[in-house]
Amino acid sequence: MNFQEISRQLRKNGHKVTPQRMAIIQTVLGSTELLTPSSIFEKVKKTDPGVGEVTVYRTLNILESLGMVCVVHTDEKTHSYISCPTEHHDHLICSDCGKVVNFTHCDLGTLEKRLTAESGFNINDHRLDFYGRCEKCDRKQCKAKTPAEIRTHRESCH
Amino acid sequence: MNFQEISRQLRKNGHKVTPQRMAIIQTVLGSTELLTPSSIFEKVKKTDPGVGEVTVYRTLNILESLGMVCVVHTDEKTHSYISCPTEHHDHLICSDCGKVVNFTHCDLGTLEKRLTAESGFNINDHRLDFYGRCEKCDRKQCKAKTPAEIRTHRESCH
DNA sequence: GAGCTAATTGACAATAAGTTTCATTTACTA
DNA sequence: TAGTAAATGAAACTTATTGTCAATTAGCTC
């Protein structure tokens, strides 16, 4: 998604196109790894020091409402976000480096029918996340323990 | 799981059996609906007013470490817990009343193989949650909007 | 292009979930 | 029935996120 498409998408939904917003959006959409509000803030600050942390939170809410990012549930206490396609998809998440791969065609139709019959539930949605190690991390096993080590390791994977 | 099994399980793992702990555990394990720390606190307070909210948090952490409850990810900002079997299972969650049904045999082997081949990921875990309406709620569509209305509605479903 | 207006921004304050601390109490063991 | 380490409750603390508000700005209208 390029600058113009993003701008159009924003305006179509009644949002203004501001430099802060665009800086944040380009950082988020240009990444394939899991991002937290504060990690986004840190990244954006390097190129656009004028952007406030609160604006990151606000922009993430807009992106979520537009379906351009997903909230990924991790064991951490902060929200994690990942840029994603707007059609239905699920996630493969690397537990070492935070890389996320979207995949489509989860083919849960059969399972869903079985569960509907067994439970009486009227199912209308699901969330499927696979966890494991991406190819890179699987080769160089991660030994990082401290937050700083994990950050270094993650950077070496991207 | 009865009183004695729970006690044994606790002692086996180096935890003491206290009245507060047992009150909390029996409330949690005796429920099929999603519970938050504060909703558990409210329930327990009715029968055992002496139990503090912090003890609820501490007990939930123990139950989680023993694999007796799962954290279920919702859109709410508080953690939600559900009593669950210790072997692998996934969840069906009613978005109206919070009822949770555990199911086994998710049969994701084929999908997992495909994704491993396509992505190079070494997958070792997954999380699959189906969302929808349970049979009861599907019949009497939920119109509740305010927290108080939702609470009333939920109580009427259990 | 100038002016208007409502949305956006950043700084700061407020909130709330969850954790830590610590003096006191209590479950288990010897 | 002590002794001791774990557990408890109350209060303080931490930290992610949200709300407030005056100043700024994007995008519309003329």
mmCIF file of C-alpha atoms (C1' of nucleotides) in Angstrom:
data_model
loop_
_atom_site.group_PDB
_atom_site.id
_atom_site.type_symbol
_atom_site.label_atom_id
_atom_site.label_comp_id
_atom_site.label_asym_id
_atom_site.label_seq_id
_atom_site.Cartn_x
_atom_site.Cartn_y
_atom_site.Cartn_z
ATOM 1 C CA MET A 1 0.000 0.000 0.000
ATOM 2 C CA ASN A 2 1.563 3.274 -1.062
ATOM 3 C CA PHE A 3 1.297 6.843 0.189
ATOM 4 C CA GLN A 4 -1.603 7.734 -2.100
ATOM 5 C CA GLU A 5 -3.690 4.672 -1.354
ATOM 6 C CA ILE A 6 -3.226 5.216 2.365
ATOM 7 C CA SER A 7 -4.192 8.887 2.083
ATOM 8 C CA ARG A 8 -7.281 8.005 0.100
ATOM 9 C CA GLN A 9 -8.255 5.341 2.598
ATOM 10 C CA LEU A 10 -7.874 7.790 5.481
ATOM 11 C CA ARG A 11 -9.865 10.582 3.839
ATOM 12 C CA LYS A 12 -12.579 8.160 2.744
ATOM 13 C CA ASN A 13 -13.145 7.359 6.394
ATOM 14 C CA GLY A 14 -13.156 10.946 7.591
ATOM 15 C CA HIS A 15 -9.591 11.099 8.884
ATOM 16 C CA LYS A 16 -7.170 13.850 7.987
ATOM 17 C CA VAL A 17 -3.787 13.173 6.464
ATOM 18 C CA THR A 18 -1.128 14.586 8.787
ATOM 19 C CA PRO A 19 2.648 14.162 8.684
ATOM 20 C CA GLN A 20 2.656 12.484 12.106
ATOM 21 C CA ARG A 21 0.024 10.013 11.022
ATOM 22 C CA MET A 22 1.805 9.189 7.794
ATOM 23 C CA ALA A 23 5.141 8.702 9.551
ATOM 24 C CA ILE A 24 3.560 6.243 11.963
ATOM 25 C CA ILE A 25 1.587 4.419 9.301
ATOM 26 C CA GLN A 26 4.570 3.984 7.014
ATOM 27 C CA THR A 27 6.620 2.601 9.885
ATOM 28 C CA VAL A 28 3.922 0.129 10.832
ATOM 29 C CA LEU A 29 2.951 -0.992 7.347
ATOM 30 C CA GLY A 30 6.596 -1.300 6.316
ATOM 31 C CA SER A 31 7.356 -3.843 8.996
ATOM 32 C CA THR A 32 6.869 -7.605 9.071
ATOM 33 C CA GLU A 33 7.578 -7.944 12.764
ATOM 34 C CA LEU A 34 5.377 -7.595 15.804
ATOM 35 C CA LEU A 35 5.257 -4.014 17.016
ATOM 36 C CA THR A 36 4.196 -2.512 20.304
ATOM 37 C CA PRO A 37 3.063 1.101 20.704
ATOM 38 C CA SER A 38 6.319 1.987 22.394
ATOM 39 C CA SER A 39 8.517 0.200 19.844
ATOM 40 C CA ILE A 40 6.693 2.094 17.102
ATOM 41 C CA PHE A 41 7.220 5.324 19.007
ATOM 42 C CA GLU A 42 10.945 4.598 19.260
ATOM 43 C CA LYS A 43 11.240 3.863 15.543
ATOM 44 C CA VAL A 44 9.248 6.924 14.462
ATOM 45 C CA LYS A 45 11.157 9.208 16.807
ATOM 46 C CA LYS A 46 14.374 8.564 14.870
ATOM 47 C CA THR A 47 13.061 10.085 11.638
ATOM 48 C CA ASP A 48 10.310 12.329 13.015
ATOM 49 C CA PRO A 49 11.231 13.492 16.510
ATOM 50 C CA GLY A 50 8.155 15.699 16.764
ATOM 51 C CA VAL A 51 5.691 12.824 16.981
ATOM 52 C CA GLY A 52 4.183 12.199 20.419
ATOM 53 C CA GLU A 53 3.583 8.796 21.926
ATOM 54 C CA VAL A 54 -0.119 9.452 22.384
ATOM 55 C CA THR A 55 -0.447 10.029 18.664
ATOM 56 C CA VAL A 56 0.956 6.546 18.117
ATOM 57 C CA TYR A 57 -1.839 5.088 20.225
ATOM 58 C CA ARG A 58 -4.444 7.146 18.403
ATOM 59 C CA THR A 59 -3.125 6.208 14.977
ATOM 60 C CA LEU A 60 -3.038 2.521 15.863
ATOM 61 C CA ASN A 61 -6.707 2.702 16.813
ATOM 62 C CA ILE A 62 -7.506 4.202 13.429
ATOM 63 C CA LEU A 63 -5.474 1.554 11.619
ATOM 64 C CA GLU A 64 -7.243 -1.147 13.572
ATOM 65 C CA SER A 65 -10.664 0.285 12.763
ATOM 66 C CA LEU A 66 -9.706 0.335 9.082
ATOM 67 C CA GLY A 67 -8.564 -3.287 9.298
ATOM 68 C CA MET A 68 -5.050 -2.392 8.235
ATOM 69 C CA VAL A 69 -3.407 -3.812 11.343
ATOM 70 C CA CYS A 70 -4.289 -6.729 13.600
ATOM 71 C CA VAL A 71 -3.866 -6.985 17.308
ATOM 72 C CA VAL A 72 -1.808 -10.075 18.001
ATOM 73 C CA HIS A 73 -2.201 -11.623 21.417
ATOM 74 C CA THR A 74 1.056 -12.434 23.137
ATOM 75 C CA ASP A 75 1.919 -13.182 26.726
ATOM 76 C CA GLU A 76 3.326 -9.689 27.155
ATOM 77 C CA LYS A 77 1.199 -7.107 28.905
ATOM 78 C CA THR A 78 1.389 -4.597 26.083
ATOM 79 C CA HIS A 79 -0.608 -4.770 22.886
ATOM 80 C CA SER A 80 1.233 -6.041 19.816
ATOM 81 C CA TYR A 81 0.290 -4.999 16.322
ATOM 82 C CA ILE A 82 1.078 -6.311 12.905
ATOM 83 C CA SER A 83 0.391 -4.880 9.490
ATOM 84 C CA CYS A 84 -2.014 -7.149 7.660
ATOM 85 C CA PRO A 85 -4.200 -7.626 4.604
ATOM 86 C CA THR A 86 -7.848 -6.615 5.026
ATOM 87 C CA GLU A 87 -9.300 -9.962 3.939
ATOM 88 C CA HIS A 88 -9.519 -12.910 6.312
ATOM 89 C CA HIS A 89 -6.184 -14.378 7.281
ATOM 90 C CA ASP A 90 -4.401 -15.951 10.223
ATOM 91 C CA HIS A 91 -0.900 -15.694 11.663
ATOM 92 C CA LEU A 92 2.336 -17.582 12.034
ATOM 93 C CA ILE A 93 4.355 -15.942 14.782
ATOM 94 C CA CYS A 94 8.044 -16.448 15.503
ATOM 95 C CA SER A 95 8.437 -16.572 19.254
ATOM 96 C CA ASP A 96 12.104 -15.579 18.991
ATOM 97 C CA CYS A 97 12.204 -12.557 16.690
ATOM 98 C CA GLY A 98 8.544 -11.592 16.504
ATOM 99 C CA LYS A 99 8.326 -12.000 12.752
ATOM 100 C CA VAL A 100 4.761 -12.552 11.582
ATOM 101 C CA VAL A 101 3.667 -14.320 8.406
ATOM 102 C CA ASN A 102 0.054 -13.945 7.321
ATOM 103 C CA PHE A 103 -1.593 -16.886 5.624
ATOM 104 C CA THR A 104 -4.974 -17.370 4.006
ATOM 105 C CA HIS A 105 -7.027 -20.506 3.339
ATOM 106 C CA CYS A 106 -7.087 -21.842 6.858
ATOM 107 C CA ASP A 107 -9.635 -24.438 5.700
ATOM 108 C CA LEU A 108 -11.451 -24.701 9.001
ATOM 109 C CA GLY A 109 -14.813 -25.344 7.334
ATOM 110 C CA THR A 110 -15.006 -29.027 8.267
ATOM 111 C CA LEU A 111 -13.966 -28.417 11.857
ATOM 112 C CA GLU A 112 -16.411 -25.537 12.128
ATOM 113 C CA LYS A 113 -19.294 -27.711 10.903
ATOM 114 C CA ARG A 114 -18.404 -30.443 13.369
ATOM 115 C CA LEU A 115 -18.268 -27.983 16.274
ATOM 116 C CA THR A 116 -21.516 -26.329 15.261
ATOM 117 C CA ALA A 117 -23.222 -29.723 15.281
ATOM 118 C CA GLU A 118 -21.638 -30.785 18.569
ATOM 119 C CA SER A 119 -22.079 -27.583 20.534
ATOM 120 C CA GLY A 120 -25.026 -25.761 18.999
ATOM 121 C CA PHE A 121 -22.881 -22.634 18.670
ATOM 122 C CA ASN A 122 -23.567 -20.249 15.832
ATOM 123 C CA ILE A 123 -19.939 -19.578 14.888
ATOM 124 C CA ASN A 124 -19.151 -16.363 13.059
ATOM 125 C CA ASP A 125 -15.448 -15.810 13.541
ATOM 126 C CA HIS A 126 -12.231 -17.372 14.677
ATOM 127 C CA ARG A 127 -8.660 -16.538 15.497
ATOM 128 C CA LEU A 128 -5.889 -18.975 14.737
ATOM 129 C CA ASP A 129 -2.279 -18.259 15.637
ATOM 130 C CA PHE A 130 0.574 -20.672 15.127
ATOM 131 C CA TYR A 131 3.678 -20.219 17.244
ATOM 132 C CA GLY A 132 7.134 -21.484 16.478
ATOM 133 C CA ARG A 133 10.522 -20.446 15.127
ATOM 134 C CA CYS A 134 10.971 -18.860 11.740
ATOM 135 C CA GLU A 135 13.574 -20.385 9.418
ATOM 136 C CA LYS A 136 16.297 -17.901 10.385
ATOM 137 C CA CYS A 137 15.799 -18.214 14.131
ATOM 138 C CA ASP A 138 15.494 -21.962 13.917
ATOM 139 C CA ARG A 139 19.022 -22.062 12.491
ATOM 140 C CA LYS A 140 20.590 -19.691 14.993
ATOM 141 C CA GLN A 141 18.841 -20.714 18.175
ATOM 142 C CA CYS A 142 18.082 -17.712 20.325
ATOM 143 C CA LYS A 143 19.889 -17.621 23.671
ATOM 144 C CA ALA A 144 18.843 -14.083 24.529
ATOM 145 C CA LYS A 145 17.450 -13.609 28.022
ATOM 146 C CA THR A 146 17.497 -9.905 28.918
ATOM 147 C CA PRO A 147 15.328 -7.352 27.067
ATOM 148 C CA ALA A 148 18.474 -5.787 25.590
ATOM 149 C CA GLU A 149 19.755 -9.145 24.331
ATOM 150 C CA ILE A 150 16.367 -9.967 22.860
ATOM 151 C CA ARG A 151 16.320 -6.606 21.061
ATOM 152 C CA THR A 152 19.786 -7.248 19.605
ATOM 153 C CA HIS A 153 18.799 -10.739 18.547
ATOM 154 C CA ARG A 154 15.611 -9.506 16.933
ATOM 155 C CA GLU A 155 17.469 -6.855 14.984
ATOM 156 C CA SER A 156 19.873 -9.491 13.673
ATOM 157 C CA CYS A 157 16.906 -11.453 12.303
ATOM 158 C CA HIS A 158 15.470 -8.618 10.229
ATOM 159 C CA MET B 1 -11.906 -32.096 40.098
ATOM 160 C CA ASN B 2 -12.863 -32.363 43.738
ATOM 161 C CA PHE B 3 -11.535 -30.827 46.918
ATOM 162 C CA GLN B 4 -9.059 -33.628 47.586
ATOM 163 C CA GLU B 5 -7.618 -33.797 44.113
ATOM 164 C CA ILE B 6 -7.127 -30.039 44.103
ATOM 165 C CA SER B 7 -5.451 -30.124 47.514
ATOM 166 C CA ARG B 8 -3.139 -32.887 46.398
ATOM 167 C CA GLN B 9 -2.288 -31.029 43.214
ATOM 168 C CA LEU B 10 -1.469 -27.877 45.189
ATOM 169 C CA ARG B 11 0.706 -29.617 47.764
ATOM 170 C CA LYS B 12 2.479 -31.611 45.086
ATOM 171 C CA ASN B 13 3.640 -28.329 43.611
ATOM 172 C CA GLY B 14 4.700 -26.780 46.890
ATOM 173 C CA HIS B 15 1.634 -24.631 47.512
ATOM 174 C CA LYS B 16 -0.267 -24.573 50.766
ATOM 175 C CA VAL B 17 -3.956 -25.277 51.008
ATOM 176 C CA THR B 18 -5.653 -22.236 52.499
ATOM 177 C CA PRO B 19 -9.365 -21.458 52.819
ATOM 178 C CA GLN B 20 -9.012 -18.357 50.630
ATOM 179 C CA ARG B 21 -7.287 -20.331 47.932
ATOM 180 C CA MET B 22 -9.852 -23.097 47.991
ATOM 181 C CA ALA B 23 -12.751 -20.646 47.851
ATOM 182 C CA ILE B 24 -11.260 -19.004 44.782
ATOM 183 C CA ILE B 25 -10.372 -22.270 43.095
ATOM 184 C CA GLN B 26 -13.787 -23.790 43.601
ATOM 185 C CA THR B 27 -15.430 -20.679 42.195
ATOM 186 C CA VAL B 28 -13.199 -20.728 39.135
ATOM 187 C CA LEU B 29 -13.302 -24.452 38.443
ATOM 188 C CA GLY B 30 -17.052 -24.573 39.001
ATOM 189 C CA SER B 31 -17.755 -22.089 36.248
ATOM 190 C CA THR B 32 -18.127 -22.583 32.500
ATOM 191 C CA GLU B 33 -18.094 -18.889 31.718
ATOM 192 C CA LEU B 34 -15.250 -16.472 31.129
ATOM 193 C CA LEU B 35 -14.059 -14.935 34.361
ATOM 194 C CA THR B 36 -11.985 -11.852 35.057
ATOM 195 C CA PRO B 37 -10.008 -11.355 38.271
ATOM 196 C CA SER B 38 -12.539 -8.798 39.451
ATOM 197 C CA SER B 39 -15.586 -10.913 38.577
ATOM 198 C CA ILE B 40 -14.037 -13.778 40.527
ATOM 199 C CA PHE B 41 -13.395 -11.431 43.432
ATOM 200 C CA GLU B 42 -17.058 -10.341 43.391
ATOM 201 C CA LYS B 43 -18.301 -13.931 43.366
ATOM 202 C CA VAL B 44 -15.969 -15.092 46.110
ATOM 203 C CA LYS B 45 -16.757 -12.081 48.297
ATOM 204 C CA LYS B 46 -20.372 -13.228 48.606
ATOM 205 C CA THR B 47 -19.506 -16.475 50.369
ATOM 206 C CA ASP B 48 -16.093 -15.563 51.799
ATOM 207 C CA PRO B 49 -15.921 -11.828 52.487
ATOM 208 C CA GLY B 50 -12.463 -12.079 53.983
ATOM 209 C CA VAL B 51 -10.707 -12.856 50.704
ATOM 210 C CA GLY B 52 -8.660 -10.006 49.255
ATOM 211 C CA GLU B 53 -8.495 -9.105 45.596
ATOM 212 C CA VAL B 54 -4.729 -9.562 45.495
ATOM 213 C CA THR B 55 -5.144 -13.151 46.591
ATOM 214 C CA VAL B 56 -7.364 -13.707 43.571
ATOM 215 C CA TYR B 57 -4.550 -12.548 41.289
ATOM 216 C CA ARG B 58 -2.036 -14.719 43.087
ATOM 217 C CA THR B 59 -4.261 -17.775 42.990
ATOM 218 C CA LEU B 60 -4.977 -17.311 39.287
ATOM 219 C CA ASN B 61 -1.247 -17.266 38.611
ATOM 220 C CA ILE B 62 -0.884 -20.563 40.458
ATOM 221 C CA LEU B 63 -3.799 -22.113 38.580
ATOM 222 C CA GLU B 64 -2.307 -20.976 35.314
ATOM 223 C CA SER B 65 1.106 -22.422 36.180
ATOM 224 C CA LEU B 66 -0.592 -25.725 37.012
ATOM 225 C CA GLY B 67 -2.435 -25.660 33.692
ATOM 226 C CA MET B 68 -5.814 -25.726 35.411
ATOM 227 C CA VAL B 69 -7.019 -22.489 33.812
ATOM 228 C CA CYS B 70 -6.340 -20.874 30.450
ATOM 229 C CA VAL B 71 -6.019 -17.217 29.673
ATOM 230 C CA VAL B 72 -8.516 -16.417 26.958
ATOM 231 C CA HIS B 73 -7.794 -13.397 24.818
ATOM 232 C CA THR B 74 -10.718 -11.060 24.382
ATOM 233 C CA ASP B 75 -10.983 -7.484 23.233
ATOM 234 C CA GLU B 76 -11.372 -6.352 26.823
ATOM 235 C CA LYS B 77 -8.389 -4.847 28.576
ATOM 236 C CA THR B 78 -8.550 -7.227 31.508
ATOM 237 C CA HIS B 79 -7.384 -10.823 31.482
ATOM 238 C CA SER B 80 -10.081 -13.460 31.151
ATOM 239 C CA TYR B 81 -9.707 -16.930 32.546
ATOM 240 C CA ILE B 82 -11.508 -20.187 32.005
ATOM 241 C CA SER B 83 -11.258 -23.470 33.807
ATOM 242 C CA CYS B 84 -9.876 -26.059 31.438
ATOM 243 C CA PRO B 85 -8.533 -29.583 31.022
ATOM 244 C CA THR B 86 -4.774 -29.950 31.221
ATOM 245 C CA GLU B 87 -4.364 -31.706 27.866
ATOM 246 C CA HIS B 88 -4.326 -29.801 24.571
ATOM 247 C CA HIS B 89 -7.649 -28.250 23.671
ATOM 248 C CA ASP B 90 -9.074 -25.155 22.022
ATOM 249 C CA HIS B 91 -12.038 -22.895 22.744
ATOM 250 C CA LEU B 92 -15.468 -21.965 21.514
ATOM 251 C CA ILE B 93 -16.426 -18.633 23.049
ATOM 252 C CA CYS B 94 -19.887 -17.092 23.189
ATOM 253 C CA SER B 95 -19.500 -13.395 22.517
ATOM 254 C CA ASP B 96 -22.795 -12.645 24.279
ATOM 255 C CA CYS B 97 -22.687 -14.489 27.585
ATOM 256 C CA GLY B 98 -19.036 -15.456 27.834
ATOM 257 C CA LYS B 99 -19.708 -19.191 27.986
ATOM 258 C CA VAL B 100 -16.709 -21.240 26.922
ATOM 259 C CA VAL B 101 -16.728 -24.764 25.522
ATOM 260 C CA ASN B 102 -13.434 -26.626 25.331
ATOM 261 C CA PHE B 103 -12.917 -28.988 22.452
ATOM 262 C CA THR B 104 -10.166 -31.433 21.572
ATOM 263 C CA HIS B 105 -9.110 -32.944 18.239
ATOM 264 C CA CYS B 106 -8.614 -29.718 16.360
ATOM 265 C CA ASP B 107 -7.059 -31.720 13.505
ATOM 266 C CA LEU B 108 -4.720 -29.020 12.314
ATOM 267 C CA GLY B 109 -2.019 -31.494 11.256
ATOM 268 C CA THR B 110 -2.529 -31.068 7.533
ATOM 269 C CA LEU B 111 -2.629 -27.296 7.736
ATOM 270 C CA GLU B 112 0.439 -27.284 9.968
ATOM 271 C CA LYS B 113 2.389 -29.380 7.465
ATOM 272 C CA ARG B 114 1.390 -27.112 4.610
ATOM 273 C CA LEU B 115 2.454 -24.007 6.536
ATOM 274 C CA THR B 116 5.726 -25.566 7.609
ATOM 275 C CA ALA B 117 6.525 -26.326 3.971
ATOM 276 C CA GLU B 118 5.442 -22.906 2.717
ATOM 277 C CA SER B 119 7.018 -20.753 5.387
ATOM 278 C CA GLY B 120 9.966 -22.706 6.765
ATOM 279 C CA PHE B 121 8.606 -22.161 10.282
ATOM 280 C CA ASN B 122 9.257 -24.786 12.916
ATOM 281 C CA ILE B 123 5.797 -24.773 14.489
ATOM 282 C CA ASN B 124 5.446 -25.983 18.054
ATOM 283 C CA ASP B 125 2.169 -24.575 19.284
ATOM 284 C CA HIS B 126 -1.038 -22.896 18.278
ATOM 285 C CA ARG B 127 -4.040 -21.151 19.680
ATOM 286 C CA LEU B 128 -7.428 -21.498 18.050
ATOM 287 C CA ASP B 129 -10.504 -19.677 19.324
ATOM 288 C CA PHE B 130 -13.894 -19.764 17.664
ATOM 289 C CA TYR B 131 -16.278 -16.912 18.390
ATOM 290 C CA GLY B 132 -20.023 -16.961 17.999
ATOM 291 C CA ARG B 133 -23.256 -17.307 19.915
ATOM 292 C CA CYS B 134 -24.048 -20.284 22.097
ATOM 293 C CA GLU B 135 -27.363 -22.039 21.520
ATOM 294 C CA LYS B 136 -29.185 -20.126 24.283
ATOM 295 C CA CYS B 137 -27.940 -16.701 23.257
ATOM 296 C CA ASP B 138 -28.581 -17.412 19.619
ATOM 297 C CA ARG B 139 -32.258 -17.898 20.417
ATOM 298 C CA LYS B 140 -32.641 -14.783 22.555
ATOM 299 C CA GLN B 141 -30.491 -12.303 20.701
ATOM 300 C CA CYS B 142 -28.613 -10.056 23.058
ATOM 301 C CA LYS B 143 -29.569 -6.394 22.879
ATOM 302 C CA ALA B 144 -27.578 -5.381 25.961
ATOM 303 C CA LYS B 145 -25.363 -2.354 25.545
ATOM 304 C CA THR B 146 -24.351 -0.984 28.949
ATOM 305 C CA PRO B 147 -22.132 -2.994 31.309
ATOM 306 C CA ALA B 148 -25.078 -3.387 33.711
ATOM 307 C CA GLU B 149 -27.345 -4.706 30.946
ATOM 308 C CA ILE B 150 -24.653 -7.083 29.766
ATOM 309 C CA ARG B 151 -24.216 -8.382 33.315
ATOM 310 C CA THR B 152 -27.958 -8.985 33.640
ATOM 311 C CA HIS B 153 -28.057 -10.692 30.264
ATOM 312 C CA ARG B 154 -25.122 -12.911 31.116
ATOM 313 C CA GLU B 155 -26.706 -13.955 34.383
ATOM 314 C CA SER B 156 -29.879 -14.909 32.520
ATOM 315 C CA CYS B 157 -27.846 -17.232 30.295
ATOM 316 C CA HIS B 158 -26.305 -19.223 33.118
ATOM 317 C "C1'" DG C 1 -4.657 32.093 -2.065
ATOM 318 C "C1'" DA C 2 -7.219 33.713 2.472
ATOM 319 C "C1'" DG C 3 -10.249 32.516 5.882
ATOM 320 C "C1'" DC C 4 -13.057 29.272 8.362
ATOM 321 C "C1'" DT C 5 -13.940 25.221 11.146
ATOM 322 C "C1'" DA C 6 -13.584 21.003 13.013
ATOM 323 C "C1'" DA C 7 -10.140 17.485 13.544
ATOM 324 C "C1'" DT C 8 -5.595 16.718 15.280
ATOM 325 C "C1'" DT C 9 -1.769 17.362 18.127
ATOM 326 C "C1'" DG C 10 1.375 17.194 22.338
ATOM 327 C "C1'" DA C 11 1.899 17.892 27.094
ATOM 328 C "C1'" DC C 12 0.107 16.630 31.152
ATOM 329 C "C1'" DA C 13 -3.189 14.584 34.230
ATOM 330 C "C1'" DA C 14 -6.047 10.778 35.233
ATOM 331 C "C1'" DT C 15 -7.298 5.936 35.272
ATOM 332 C "C1'" DA C 16 -7.083 1.247 36.135
ATOM 333 C "C1'" DA C 17 -5.083 -3.465 35.889
ATOM 334 C "C1'" DG C 18 -1.808 -5.755 37.912
ATOM 335 C "C1'" DT C 19 2.425 -6.160 40.994
ATOM 336 C "C1'" DT C 20 5.328 -5.325 44.982
ATOM 337 C "C1'" DT C 21 6.122 -4.545 49.807
ATOM 338 C "C1'" DC C 22 5.716 -5.615 54.450
ATOM 339 C "C1'" DA C 23 3.958 -6.618 58.914
ATOM 340 C "C1'" DT C 24 0.941 -10.161 60.507
ATOM 341 C "C1'" DT C 25 -1.108 -14.612 60.319
ATOM 342 C "C1'" DT C 26 -1.368 -19.443 59.252
ATOM 343 C "C1'" DA C 27 -0.503 -24.202 57.184
ATOM 344 C "C1'" DC C 28 2.385 -27.747 57.475
ATOM 345 C "C1'" DT C 29 6.291 -30.464 59.598
ATOM 346 C "C1'" DA C 30 9.169 -32.440 62.882
ATOM 347 C "C1'" DT D 1 2.980 -28.197 70.098
ATOM 348 C "C1'" DA D 2 6.490 -25.349 68.701
ATOM 349 C "C1'" DG D 3 9.082 -23.666 64.564
ATOM 350 C "C1'" DT D 4 9.323 -21.906 60.013
ATOM 351 C "C1'" DA D 5 8.474 -20.746 55.562
ATOM 352 C "C1'" DA D 6 4.644 -19.546 52.852
ATOM 353 C "C1'" DA D 7 0.400 -16.923 52.472
ATOM 354 C "C1'" DT D 8 -2.445 -13.076 53.451
ATOM 355 C "C1'" DG D 9 -4.516 -8.205 53.275
ATOM 356 C "C1'" DA D 10 -3.780 -3.464 53.032
ATOM 357 C "C1'" DA D 11 -1.542 0.064 50.981
ATOM 358 C "C1'" DA D 12 1.830 1.838 47.942
ATOM 359 C "C1'" DC D 13 3.618 1.423 43.531
ATOM 360 C "C1'" DT D 14 4.205 0.615 38.401
ATOM 361 C "C1'" DT D 15 3.007 1.042 33.899
ATOM 362 C "C1'" DA D 16 0.033 0.810 29.730
ATOM 363 C "C1'" DT D 17 -3.507 3.294 28.050
ATOM 364 C "C1'" DT D 18 -7.035 7.014 27.939
ATOM 365 C "C1'" DG D 19 -8.933 11.698 28.830
ATOM 366 C "C1'" DT D 20 -8.432 16.788 28.907
ATOM 367 C "C1'" DC D 21 -7.430 21.043 26.869
ATOM 368 C "C1'" DA D 22 -5.242 24.881 24.670
ATOM 369 C "C1'" DA D 23 -2.750 25.511 20.444
ATOM 370 C "C1'" DT D 24 -2.154 24.084 15.778
ATOM 371 C "C1'" DT D 25 -3.341 22.529 11.220
ATOM 372 C "C1'" DA D 26 -5.731 20.031 7.132
ATOM 373 C "C1'" DG D 27 -8.887 20.619 3.949
ATOM 374 C "C1'" DC D 28 -13.052 22.983 2.497
ATOM 375 C "C1'" DT D 29 -15.325 27.346 0.610
ATOM 376 C "C1'" DC D 30 -15.181 31.562 -1.405
#
